[in-house]
Short mmCIF file of N, CA and C in Angstrom, two decimals:
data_model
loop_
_atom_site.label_atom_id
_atom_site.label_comp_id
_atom_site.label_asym_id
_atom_site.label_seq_id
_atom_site.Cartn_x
_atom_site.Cartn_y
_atom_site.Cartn_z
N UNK A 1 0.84 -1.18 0.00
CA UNK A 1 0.00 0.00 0.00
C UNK A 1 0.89 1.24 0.00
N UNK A 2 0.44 2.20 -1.09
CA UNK A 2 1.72 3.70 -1.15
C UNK A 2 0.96 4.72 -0.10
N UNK A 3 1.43 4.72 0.86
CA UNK A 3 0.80 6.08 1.67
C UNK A 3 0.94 7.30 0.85
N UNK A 4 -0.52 7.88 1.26
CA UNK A 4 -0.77 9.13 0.49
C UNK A 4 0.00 9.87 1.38
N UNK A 5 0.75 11.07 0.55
CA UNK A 5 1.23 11.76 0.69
C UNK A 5 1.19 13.73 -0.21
N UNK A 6 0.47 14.43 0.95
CA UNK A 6 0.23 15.64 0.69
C UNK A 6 1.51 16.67 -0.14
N UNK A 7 2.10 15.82 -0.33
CA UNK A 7 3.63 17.12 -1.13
C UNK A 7 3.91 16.27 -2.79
N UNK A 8 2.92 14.88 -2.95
CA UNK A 8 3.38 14.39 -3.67
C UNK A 8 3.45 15.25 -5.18
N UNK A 9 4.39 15.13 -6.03
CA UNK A 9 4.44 15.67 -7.26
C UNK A 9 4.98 15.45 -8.29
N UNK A 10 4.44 15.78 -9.55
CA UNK A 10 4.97 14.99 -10.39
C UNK A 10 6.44 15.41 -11.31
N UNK A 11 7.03 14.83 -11.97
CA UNK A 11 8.00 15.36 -13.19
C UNK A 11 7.55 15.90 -14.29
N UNK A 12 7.18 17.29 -14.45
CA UNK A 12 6.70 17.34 -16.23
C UNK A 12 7.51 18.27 -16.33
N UNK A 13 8.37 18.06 -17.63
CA UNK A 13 9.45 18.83 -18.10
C UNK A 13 10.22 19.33 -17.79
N UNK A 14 10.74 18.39 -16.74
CA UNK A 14 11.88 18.68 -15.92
C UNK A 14 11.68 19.63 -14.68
N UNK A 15 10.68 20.06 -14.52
CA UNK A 15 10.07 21.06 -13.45
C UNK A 15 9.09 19.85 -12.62
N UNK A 16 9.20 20.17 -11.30
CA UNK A 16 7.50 19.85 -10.24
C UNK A 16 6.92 20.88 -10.15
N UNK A 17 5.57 19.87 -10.48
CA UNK A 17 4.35 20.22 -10.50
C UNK A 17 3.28 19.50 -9.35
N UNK A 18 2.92 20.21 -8.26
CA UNK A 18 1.40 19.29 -8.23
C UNK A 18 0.09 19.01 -8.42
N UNK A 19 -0.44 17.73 -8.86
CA UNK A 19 -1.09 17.52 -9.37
C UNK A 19 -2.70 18.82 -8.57
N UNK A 20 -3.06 19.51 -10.16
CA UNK A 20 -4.10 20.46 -9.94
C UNK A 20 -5.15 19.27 -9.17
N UNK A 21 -5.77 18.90 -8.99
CA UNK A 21 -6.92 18.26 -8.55
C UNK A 21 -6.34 18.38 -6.73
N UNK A 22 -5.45 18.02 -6.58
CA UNK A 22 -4.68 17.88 -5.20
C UNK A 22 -5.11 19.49 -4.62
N UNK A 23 -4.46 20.50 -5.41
CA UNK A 23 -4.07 21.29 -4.85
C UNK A 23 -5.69 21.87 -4.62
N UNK A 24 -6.33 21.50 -5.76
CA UNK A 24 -7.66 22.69 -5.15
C UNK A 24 -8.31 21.53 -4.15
N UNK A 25 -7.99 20.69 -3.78
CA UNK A 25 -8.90 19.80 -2.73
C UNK A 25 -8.36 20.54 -1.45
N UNK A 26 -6.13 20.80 -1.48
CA UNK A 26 -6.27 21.47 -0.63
C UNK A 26 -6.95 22.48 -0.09
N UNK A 27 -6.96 23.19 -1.23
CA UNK A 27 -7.41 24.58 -1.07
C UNK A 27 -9.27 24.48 -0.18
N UNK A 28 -9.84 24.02 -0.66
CA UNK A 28 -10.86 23.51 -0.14
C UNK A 28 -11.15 23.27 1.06
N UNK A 29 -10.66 22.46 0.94
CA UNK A 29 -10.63 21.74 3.08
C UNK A 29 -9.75 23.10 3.74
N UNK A 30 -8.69 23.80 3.42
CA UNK A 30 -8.68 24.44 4.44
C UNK A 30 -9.40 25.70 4.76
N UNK A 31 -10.12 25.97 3.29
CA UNK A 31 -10.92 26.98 3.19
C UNK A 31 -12.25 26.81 3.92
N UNK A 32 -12.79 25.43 4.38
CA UNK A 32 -13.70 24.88 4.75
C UNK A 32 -13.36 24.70 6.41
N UNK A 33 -12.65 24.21 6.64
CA UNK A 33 -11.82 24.36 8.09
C UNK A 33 -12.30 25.81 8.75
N UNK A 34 -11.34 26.65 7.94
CA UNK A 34 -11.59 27.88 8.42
C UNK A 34 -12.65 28.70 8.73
N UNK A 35 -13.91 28.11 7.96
CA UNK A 35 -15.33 28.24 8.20
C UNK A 35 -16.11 28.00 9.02
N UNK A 36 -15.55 26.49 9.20
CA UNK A 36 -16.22 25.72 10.45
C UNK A 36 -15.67 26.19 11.66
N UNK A 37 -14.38 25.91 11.33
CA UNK A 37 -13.69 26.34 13.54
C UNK A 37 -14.39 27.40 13.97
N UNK A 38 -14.94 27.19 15.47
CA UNK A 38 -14.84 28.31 16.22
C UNK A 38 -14.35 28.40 17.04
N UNK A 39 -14.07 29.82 17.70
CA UNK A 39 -13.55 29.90 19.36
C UNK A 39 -14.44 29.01 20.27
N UNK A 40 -13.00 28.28 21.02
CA UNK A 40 -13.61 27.59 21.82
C UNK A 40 -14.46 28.09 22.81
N UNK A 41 -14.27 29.18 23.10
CA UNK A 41 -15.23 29.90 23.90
C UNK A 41 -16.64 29.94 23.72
N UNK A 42 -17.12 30.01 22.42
CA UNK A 42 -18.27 30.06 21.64
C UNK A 42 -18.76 28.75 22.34
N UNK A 43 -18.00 27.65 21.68
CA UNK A 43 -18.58 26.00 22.60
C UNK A 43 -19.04 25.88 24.12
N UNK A 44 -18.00 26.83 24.96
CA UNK A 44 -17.84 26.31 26.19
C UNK A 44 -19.33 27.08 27.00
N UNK A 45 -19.18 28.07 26.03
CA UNK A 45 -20.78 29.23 26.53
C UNK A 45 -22.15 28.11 26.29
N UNK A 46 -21.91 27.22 25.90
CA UNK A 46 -23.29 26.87 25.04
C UNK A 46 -23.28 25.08 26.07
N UNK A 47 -22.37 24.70 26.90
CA UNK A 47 -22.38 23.83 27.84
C UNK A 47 -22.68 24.23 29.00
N UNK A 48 -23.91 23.48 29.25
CA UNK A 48 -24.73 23.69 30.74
C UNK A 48 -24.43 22.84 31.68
N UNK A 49 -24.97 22.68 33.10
CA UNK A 49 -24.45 21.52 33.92
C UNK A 49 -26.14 21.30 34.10
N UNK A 50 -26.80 20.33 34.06
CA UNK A 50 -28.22 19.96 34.33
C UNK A 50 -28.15 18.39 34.54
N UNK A 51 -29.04 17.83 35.55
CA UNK A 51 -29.01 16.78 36.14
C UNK A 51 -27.56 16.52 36.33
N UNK A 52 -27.09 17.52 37.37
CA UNK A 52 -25.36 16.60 37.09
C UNK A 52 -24.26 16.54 35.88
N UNK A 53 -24.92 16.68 34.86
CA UNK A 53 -24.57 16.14 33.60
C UNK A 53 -24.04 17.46 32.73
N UNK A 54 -22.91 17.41 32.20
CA UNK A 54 -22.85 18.57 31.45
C UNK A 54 -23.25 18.49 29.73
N UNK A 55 -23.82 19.16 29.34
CA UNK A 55 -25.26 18.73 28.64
C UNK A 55 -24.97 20.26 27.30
N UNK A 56 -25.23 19.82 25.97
CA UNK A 56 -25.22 21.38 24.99
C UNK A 56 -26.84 21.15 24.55
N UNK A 57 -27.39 22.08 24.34
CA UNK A 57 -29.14 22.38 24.34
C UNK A 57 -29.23 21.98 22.67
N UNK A 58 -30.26 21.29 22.05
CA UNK A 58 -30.37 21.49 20.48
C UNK A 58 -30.55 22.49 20.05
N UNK A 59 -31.01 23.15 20.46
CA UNK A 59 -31.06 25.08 19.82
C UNK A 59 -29.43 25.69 19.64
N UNK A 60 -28.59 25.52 20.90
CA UNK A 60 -27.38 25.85 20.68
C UNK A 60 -26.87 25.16 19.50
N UNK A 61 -26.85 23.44 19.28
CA UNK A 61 -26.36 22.60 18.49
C UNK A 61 -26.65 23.03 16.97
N UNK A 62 -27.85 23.41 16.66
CA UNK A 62 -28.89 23.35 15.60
C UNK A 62 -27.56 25.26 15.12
N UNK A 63 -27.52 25.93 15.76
CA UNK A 63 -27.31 27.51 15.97
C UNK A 63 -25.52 26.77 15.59
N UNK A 64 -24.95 26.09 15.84
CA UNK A 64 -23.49 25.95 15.39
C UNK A 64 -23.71 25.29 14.27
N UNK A 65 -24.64 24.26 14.24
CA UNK A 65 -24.38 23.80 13.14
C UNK A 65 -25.20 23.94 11.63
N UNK A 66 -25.60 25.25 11.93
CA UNK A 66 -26.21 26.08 11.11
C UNK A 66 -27.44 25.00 10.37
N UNK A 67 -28.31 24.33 10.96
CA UNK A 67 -29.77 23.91 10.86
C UNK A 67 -30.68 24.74 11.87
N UNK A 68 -31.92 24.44 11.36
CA UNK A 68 -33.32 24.75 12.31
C UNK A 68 -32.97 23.81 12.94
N UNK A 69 -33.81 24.16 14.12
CA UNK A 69 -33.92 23.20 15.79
C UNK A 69 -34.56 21.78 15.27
N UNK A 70 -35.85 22.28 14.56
CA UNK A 70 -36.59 21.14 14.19
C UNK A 70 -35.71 20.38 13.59
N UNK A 71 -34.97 20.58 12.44
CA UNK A 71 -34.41 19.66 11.43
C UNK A 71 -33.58 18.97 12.12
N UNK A 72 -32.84 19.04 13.31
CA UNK A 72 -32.30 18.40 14.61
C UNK A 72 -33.41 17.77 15.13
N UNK A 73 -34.06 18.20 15.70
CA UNK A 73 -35.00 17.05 16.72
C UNK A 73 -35.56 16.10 15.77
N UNK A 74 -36.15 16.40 14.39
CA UNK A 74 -36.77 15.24 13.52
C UNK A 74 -35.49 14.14 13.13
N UNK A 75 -34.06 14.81 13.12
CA UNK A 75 -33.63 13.94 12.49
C UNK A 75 -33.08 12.84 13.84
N UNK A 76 -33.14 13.28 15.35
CA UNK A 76 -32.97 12.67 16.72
C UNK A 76 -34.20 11.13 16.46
N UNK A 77 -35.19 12.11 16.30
CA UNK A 77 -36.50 11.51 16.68
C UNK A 77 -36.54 10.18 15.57
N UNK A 78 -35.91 10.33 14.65
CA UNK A 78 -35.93 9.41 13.27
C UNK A 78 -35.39 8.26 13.97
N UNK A 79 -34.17 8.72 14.94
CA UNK A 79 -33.17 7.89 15.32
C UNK A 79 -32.79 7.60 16.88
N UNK A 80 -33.84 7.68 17.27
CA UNK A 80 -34.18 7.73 19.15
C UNK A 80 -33.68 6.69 19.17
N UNK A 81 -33.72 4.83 18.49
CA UNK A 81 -32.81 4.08 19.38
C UNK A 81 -31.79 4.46 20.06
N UNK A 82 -30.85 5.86 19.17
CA UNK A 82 -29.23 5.89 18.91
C UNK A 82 -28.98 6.62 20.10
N UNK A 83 -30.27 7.11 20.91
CA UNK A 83 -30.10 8.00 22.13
C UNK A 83 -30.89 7.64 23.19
N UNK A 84 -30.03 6.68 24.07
CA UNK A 84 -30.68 6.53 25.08
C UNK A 84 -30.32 7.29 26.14
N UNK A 85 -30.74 7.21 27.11
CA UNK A 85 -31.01 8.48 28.69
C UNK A 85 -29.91 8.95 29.07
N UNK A 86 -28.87 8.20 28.73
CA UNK A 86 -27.53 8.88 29.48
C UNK A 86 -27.12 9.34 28.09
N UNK A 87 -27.94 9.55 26.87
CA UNK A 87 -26.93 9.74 25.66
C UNK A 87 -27.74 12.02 25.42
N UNK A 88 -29.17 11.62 25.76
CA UNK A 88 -29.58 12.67 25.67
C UNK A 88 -31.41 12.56 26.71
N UNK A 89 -31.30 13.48 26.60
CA UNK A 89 -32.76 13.58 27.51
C UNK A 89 -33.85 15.20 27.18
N UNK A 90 -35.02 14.84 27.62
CA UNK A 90 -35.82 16.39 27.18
C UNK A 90 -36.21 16.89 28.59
N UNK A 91 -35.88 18.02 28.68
CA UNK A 91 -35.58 18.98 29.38
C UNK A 91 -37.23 19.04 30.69
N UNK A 92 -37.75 18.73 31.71
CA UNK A 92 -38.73 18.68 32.32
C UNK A 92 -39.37 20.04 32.17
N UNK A 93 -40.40 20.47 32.71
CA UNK A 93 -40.94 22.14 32.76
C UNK A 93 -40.29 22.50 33.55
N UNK A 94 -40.01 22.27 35.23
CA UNK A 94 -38.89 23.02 35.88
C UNK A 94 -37.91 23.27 35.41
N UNK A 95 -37.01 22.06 35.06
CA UNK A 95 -35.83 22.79 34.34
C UNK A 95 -35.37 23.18 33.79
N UNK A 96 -36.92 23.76 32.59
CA UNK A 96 -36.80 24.52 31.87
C UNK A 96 -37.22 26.04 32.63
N UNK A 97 -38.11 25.79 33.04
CA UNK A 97 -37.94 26.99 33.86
C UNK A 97 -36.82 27.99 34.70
N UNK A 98 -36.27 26.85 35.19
CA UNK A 98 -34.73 26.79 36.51
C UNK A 98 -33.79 27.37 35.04
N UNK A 99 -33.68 27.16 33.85
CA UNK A 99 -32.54 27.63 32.65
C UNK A 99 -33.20 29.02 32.41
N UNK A 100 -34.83 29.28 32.37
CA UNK A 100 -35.02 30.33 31.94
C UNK A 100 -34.24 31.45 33.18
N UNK A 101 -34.81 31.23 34.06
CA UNK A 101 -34.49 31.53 34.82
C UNK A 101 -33.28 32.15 35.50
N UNK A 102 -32.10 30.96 35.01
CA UNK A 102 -31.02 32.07 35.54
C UNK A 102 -30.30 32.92 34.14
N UNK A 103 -31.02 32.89 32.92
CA UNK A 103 -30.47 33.76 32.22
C UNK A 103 -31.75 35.14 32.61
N UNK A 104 -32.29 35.27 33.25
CA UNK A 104 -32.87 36.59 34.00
C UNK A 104 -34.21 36.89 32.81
N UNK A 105 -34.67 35.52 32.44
CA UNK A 105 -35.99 36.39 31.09
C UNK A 105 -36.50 35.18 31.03
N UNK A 106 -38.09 35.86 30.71
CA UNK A 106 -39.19 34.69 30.33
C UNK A 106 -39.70 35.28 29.30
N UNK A 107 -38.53 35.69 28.48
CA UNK A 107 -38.89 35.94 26.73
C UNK A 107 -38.98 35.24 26.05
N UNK A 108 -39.77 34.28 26.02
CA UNK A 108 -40.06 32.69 25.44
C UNK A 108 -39.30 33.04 23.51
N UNK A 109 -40.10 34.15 23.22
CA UNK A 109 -39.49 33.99 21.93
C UNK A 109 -37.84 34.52 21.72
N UNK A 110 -37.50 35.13 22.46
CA UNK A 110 -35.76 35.65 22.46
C UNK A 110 -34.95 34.32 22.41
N UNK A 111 -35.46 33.34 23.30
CA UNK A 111 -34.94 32.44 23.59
C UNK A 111 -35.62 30.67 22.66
N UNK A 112 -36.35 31.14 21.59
CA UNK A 112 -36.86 29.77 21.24
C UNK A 112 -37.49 28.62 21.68
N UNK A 113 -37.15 28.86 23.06
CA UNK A 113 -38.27 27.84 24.00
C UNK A 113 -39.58 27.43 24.02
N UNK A 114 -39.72 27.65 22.77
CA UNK A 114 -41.69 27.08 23.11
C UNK A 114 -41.95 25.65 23.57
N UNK A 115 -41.27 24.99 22.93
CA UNK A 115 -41.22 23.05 23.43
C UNK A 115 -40.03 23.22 24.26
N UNK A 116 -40.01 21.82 24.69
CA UNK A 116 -38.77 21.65 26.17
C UNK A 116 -37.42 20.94 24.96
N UNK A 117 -36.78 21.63 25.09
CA UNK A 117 -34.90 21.25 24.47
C UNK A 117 -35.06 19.91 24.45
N UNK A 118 -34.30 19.46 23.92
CA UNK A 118 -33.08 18.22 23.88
C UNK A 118 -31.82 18.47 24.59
N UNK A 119 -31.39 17.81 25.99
CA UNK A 119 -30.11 17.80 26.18
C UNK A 119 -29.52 16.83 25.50
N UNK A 120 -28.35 17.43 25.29
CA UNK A 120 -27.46 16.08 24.51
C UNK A 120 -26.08 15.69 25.61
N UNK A 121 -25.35 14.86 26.29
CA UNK A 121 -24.31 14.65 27.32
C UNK A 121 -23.59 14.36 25.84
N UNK A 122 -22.50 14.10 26.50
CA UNK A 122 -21.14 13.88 25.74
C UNK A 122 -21.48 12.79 24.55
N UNK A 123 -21.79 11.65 25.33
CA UNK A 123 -21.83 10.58 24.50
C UNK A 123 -23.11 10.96 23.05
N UNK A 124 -24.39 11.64 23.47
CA UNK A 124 -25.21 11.89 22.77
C UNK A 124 -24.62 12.91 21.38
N UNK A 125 -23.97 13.78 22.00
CA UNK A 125 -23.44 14.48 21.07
C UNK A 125 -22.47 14.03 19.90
N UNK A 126 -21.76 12.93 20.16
CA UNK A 126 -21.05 11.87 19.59
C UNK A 126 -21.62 11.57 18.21
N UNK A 127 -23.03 10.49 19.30
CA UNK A 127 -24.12 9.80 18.56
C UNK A 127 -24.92 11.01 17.40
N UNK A 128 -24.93 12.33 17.76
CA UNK A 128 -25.37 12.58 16.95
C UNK A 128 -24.64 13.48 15.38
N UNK A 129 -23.29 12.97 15.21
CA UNK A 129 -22.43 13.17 14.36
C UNK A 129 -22.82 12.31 13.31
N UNK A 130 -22.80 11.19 13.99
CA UNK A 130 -23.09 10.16 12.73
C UNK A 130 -25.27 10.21 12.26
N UNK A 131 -25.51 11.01 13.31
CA UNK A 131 -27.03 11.26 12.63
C UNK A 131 -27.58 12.41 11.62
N UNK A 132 -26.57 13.74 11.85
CA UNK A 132 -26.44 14.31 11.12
C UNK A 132 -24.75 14.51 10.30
N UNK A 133 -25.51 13.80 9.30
CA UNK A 133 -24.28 13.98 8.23
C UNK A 133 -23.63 14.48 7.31
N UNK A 134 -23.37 15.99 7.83
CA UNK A 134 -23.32 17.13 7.37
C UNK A 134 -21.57 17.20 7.39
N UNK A 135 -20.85 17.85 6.58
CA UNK A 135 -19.55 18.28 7.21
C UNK A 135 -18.97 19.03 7.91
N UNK A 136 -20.44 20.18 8.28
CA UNK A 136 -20.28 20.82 9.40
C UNK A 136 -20.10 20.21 10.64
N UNK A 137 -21.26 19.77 10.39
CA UNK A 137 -21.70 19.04 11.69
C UNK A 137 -21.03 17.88 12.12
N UNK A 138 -19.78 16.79 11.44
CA UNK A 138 -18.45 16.29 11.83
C UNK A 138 -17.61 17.12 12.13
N UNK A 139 -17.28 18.29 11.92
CA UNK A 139 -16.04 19.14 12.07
C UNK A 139 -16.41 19.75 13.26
N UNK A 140 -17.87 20.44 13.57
CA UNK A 140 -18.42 21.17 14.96
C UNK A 140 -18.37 19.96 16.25
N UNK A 141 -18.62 18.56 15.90
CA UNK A 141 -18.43 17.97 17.04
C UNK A 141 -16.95 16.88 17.50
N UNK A 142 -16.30 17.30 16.31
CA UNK A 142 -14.98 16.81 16.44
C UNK A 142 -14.27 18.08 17.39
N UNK A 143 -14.81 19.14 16.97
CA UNK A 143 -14.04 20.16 18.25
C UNK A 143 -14.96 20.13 19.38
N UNK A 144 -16.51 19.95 19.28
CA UNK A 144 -16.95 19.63 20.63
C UNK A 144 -16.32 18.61 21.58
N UNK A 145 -15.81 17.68 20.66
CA UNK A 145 -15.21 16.22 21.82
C UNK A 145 -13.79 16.79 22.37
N UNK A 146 -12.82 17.29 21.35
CA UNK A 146 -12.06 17.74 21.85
C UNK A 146 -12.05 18.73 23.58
N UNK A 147 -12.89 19.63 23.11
CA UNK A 147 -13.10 20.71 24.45
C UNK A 147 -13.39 19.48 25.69
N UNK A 148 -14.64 18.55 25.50
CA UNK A 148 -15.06 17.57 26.58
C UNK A 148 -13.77 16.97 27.17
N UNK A 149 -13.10 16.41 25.79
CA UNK A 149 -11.65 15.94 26.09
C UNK A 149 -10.85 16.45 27.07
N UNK A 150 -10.88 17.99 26.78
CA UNK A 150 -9.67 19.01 27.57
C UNK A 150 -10.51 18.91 28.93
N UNK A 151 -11.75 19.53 29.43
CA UNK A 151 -12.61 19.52 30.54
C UNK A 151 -12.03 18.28 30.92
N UNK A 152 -12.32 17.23 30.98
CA UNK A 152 -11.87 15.94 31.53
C UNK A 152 -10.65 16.04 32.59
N UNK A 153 -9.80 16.02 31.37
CA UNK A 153 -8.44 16.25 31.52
C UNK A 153 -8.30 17.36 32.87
N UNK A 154 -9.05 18.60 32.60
CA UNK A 154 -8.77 19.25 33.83
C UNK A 154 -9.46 19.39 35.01
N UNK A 155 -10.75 18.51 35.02
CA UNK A 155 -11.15 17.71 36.04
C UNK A 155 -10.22 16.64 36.92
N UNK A 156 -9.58 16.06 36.09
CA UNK A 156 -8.57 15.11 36.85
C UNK A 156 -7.35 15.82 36.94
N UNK A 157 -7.12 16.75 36.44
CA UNK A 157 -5.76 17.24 37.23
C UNK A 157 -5.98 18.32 38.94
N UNK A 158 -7.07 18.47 38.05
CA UNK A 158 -7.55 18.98 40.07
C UNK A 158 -7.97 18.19 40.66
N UNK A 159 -8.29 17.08 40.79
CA UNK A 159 -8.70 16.53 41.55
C UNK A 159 -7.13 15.94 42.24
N UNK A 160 -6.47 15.26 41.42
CA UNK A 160 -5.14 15.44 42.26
C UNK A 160 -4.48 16.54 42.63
N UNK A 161 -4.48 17.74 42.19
CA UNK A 161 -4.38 18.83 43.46
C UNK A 161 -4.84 18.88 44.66
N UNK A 162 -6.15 18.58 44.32
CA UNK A 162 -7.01 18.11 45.66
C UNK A 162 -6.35 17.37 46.62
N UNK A 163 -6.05 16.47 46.00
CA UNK A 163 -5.49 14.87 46.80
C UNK A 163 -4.63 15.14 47.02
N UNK A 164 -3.41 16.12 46.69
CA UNK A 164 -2.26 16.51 47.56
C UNK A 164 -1.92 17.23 48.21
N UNK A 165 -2.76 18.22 48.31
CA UNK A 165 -3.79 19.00 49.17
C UNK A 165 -3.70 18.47 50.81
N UNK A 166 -4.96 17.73 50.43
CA UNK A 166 -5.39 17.13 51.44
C UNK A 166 -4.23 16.31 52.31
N UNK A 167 -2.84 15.99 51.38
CA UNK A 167 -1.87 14.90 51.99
C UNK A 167 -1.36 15.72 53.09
N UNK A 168 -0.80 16.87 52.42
CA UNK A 168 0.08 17.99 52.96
C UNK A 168 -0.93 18.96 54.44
N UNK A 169 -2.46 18.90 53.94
CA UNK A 169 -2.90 19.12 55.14
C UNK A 169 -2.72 18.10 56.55
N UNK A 170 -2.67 16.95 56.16
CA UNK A 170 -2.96 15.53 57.27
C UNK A 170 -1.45 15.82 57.68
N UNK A 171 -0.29 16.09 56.91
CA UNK A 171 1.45 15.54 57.31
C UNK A 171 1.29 17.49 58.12
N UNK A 172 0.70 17.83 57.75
CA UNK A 172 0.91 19.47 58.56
C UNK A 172 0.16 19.20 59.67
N UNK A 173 -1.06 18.61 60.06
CA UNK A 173 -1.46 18.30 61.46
C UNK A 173 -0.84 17.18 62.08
N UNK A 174 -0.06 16.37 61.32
CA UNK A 174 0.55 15.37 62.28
C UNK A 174 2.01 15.78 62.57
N UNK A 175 2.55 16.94 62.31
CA UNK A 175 3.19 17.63 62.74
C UNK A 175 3.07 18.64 63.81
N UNK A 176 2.18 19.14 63.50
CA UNK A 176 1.15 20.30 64.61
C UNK A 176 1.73 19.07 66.13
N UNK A 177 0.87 18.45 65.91
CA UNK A 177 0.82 17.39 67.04
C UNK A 177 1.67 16.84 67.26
N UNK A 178 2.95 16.60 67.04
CA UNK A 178 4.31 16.33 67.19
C UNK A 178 4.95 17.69 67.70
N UNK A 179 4.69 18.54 67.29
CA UNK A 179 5.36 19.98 67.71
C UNK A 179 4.89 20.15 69.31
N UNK A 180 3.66 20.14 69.14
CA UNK A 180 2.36 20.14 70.47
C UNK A 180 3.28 19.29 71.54
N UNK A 181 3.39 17.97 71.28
CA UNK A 181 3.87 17.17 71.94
C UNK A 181 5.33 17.56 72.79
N UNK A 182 6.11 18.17 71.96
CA UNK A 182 7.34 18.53 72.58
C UNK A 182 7.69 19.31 73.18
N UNK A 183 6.71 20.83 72.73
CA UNK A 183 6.60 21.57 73.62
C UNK A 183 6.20 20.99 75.07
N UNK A 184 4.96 20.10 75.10
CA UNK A 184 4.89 20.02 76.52
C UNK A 184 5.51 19.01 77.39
N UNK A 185 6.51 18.13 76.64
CA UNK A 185 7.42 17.59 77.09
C UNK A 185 8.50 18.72 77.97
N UNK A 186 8.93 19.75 76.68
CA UNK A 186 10.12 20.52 77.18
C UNK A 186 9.33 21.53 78.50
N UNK A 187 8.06 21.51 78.52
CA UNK A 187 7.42 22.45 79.76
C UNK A 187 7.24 21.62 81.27
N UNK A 188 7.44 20.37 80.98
CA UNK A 188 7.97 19.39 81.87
C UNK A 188 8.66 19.68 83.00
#
């Protein structure tokens, strides 16, 4: 098997050349890249924490990945095996309320809310790459996993801060109490 290779080129008349078809495919994809990426910031605004779960709304999803809400939920709903409860869930009236809520408005239409969202968790959001098969919509959740990726990642690095933390607190009171101790030895 010849691995493809992006610099490949040919000999014509004693000069390289690469092959035109190559180059405008490059041109393409990165022109297309550049379309799709966004600031990660944009992503991280549009992740909620609900039931525990950190969760992106289909309105946000539908809003990156430049569809109507509906054309998302019909194409979910086509494919509800592919989302079960821990993959995505619909939003109760409280907690839709409890979201209206802390963005400070019950401007039902500012906010699109007339029916209750779709949360999507990590895994749902996954699942729904391969449901909408758009090339946006692979490229928007290939950087969504990434960000989840990084979150992870810095979930567990604090948490061992935590944990060494906590070591250095226990070896600082069992010192306390060794110190304690000698003093009232030496007051003896």
């Amino acid at each position: 098997m010849i691995p493809f290779n992006l610099n490949l080129q040919n000999e014509i008349g004693g000069t390289k050349m690469s092959p035109p078809i190559l180059k405008e495919s490059i041109k393409m994809k990165k022109k297309f890249e550049e379309e799709v990426l966004l600031p990660d910031e944009v992503i991280l605004s549009k992740i909620y924490l609900i039931r525990g779960k950190k969760v992106m709304l289909d309105r946000d999803l539908a809003e990156l990945y430049k569809v109507e809400t509906k054309q998302l939920k019909r194409a979910v709903r086509r494919n509800i095996k592919r989302f079960p409860d821990d993959f995505m869930f619909e939003l109760s009236n409280e907690e839709l309320e409890n979201w209206r809520y802390q963005f400070g408005t019950s401007n039902i239409e500012k906010f699109g809310l007339r029916v209750k969202p779709f949360a999507f968790t990590e895994y749902g959001l996954l699942m729904l790459a391969s449901v909408l098969n758009s090339e946006r919509a692979i490229q928007i959740n290939i950087q969504i996993a990434r960000i989840f990726s990084r979150m992870r990642t810095m979930i567990e690095s604090h948490k061992e801060i935590l944990r060494k933390l906590e070591q250095l607190e226990k070896k600082d009171l069992e010192l306390d109490e060794k110190v304690t101790l000698i003093f009232e030895y030496l007051k003896e």
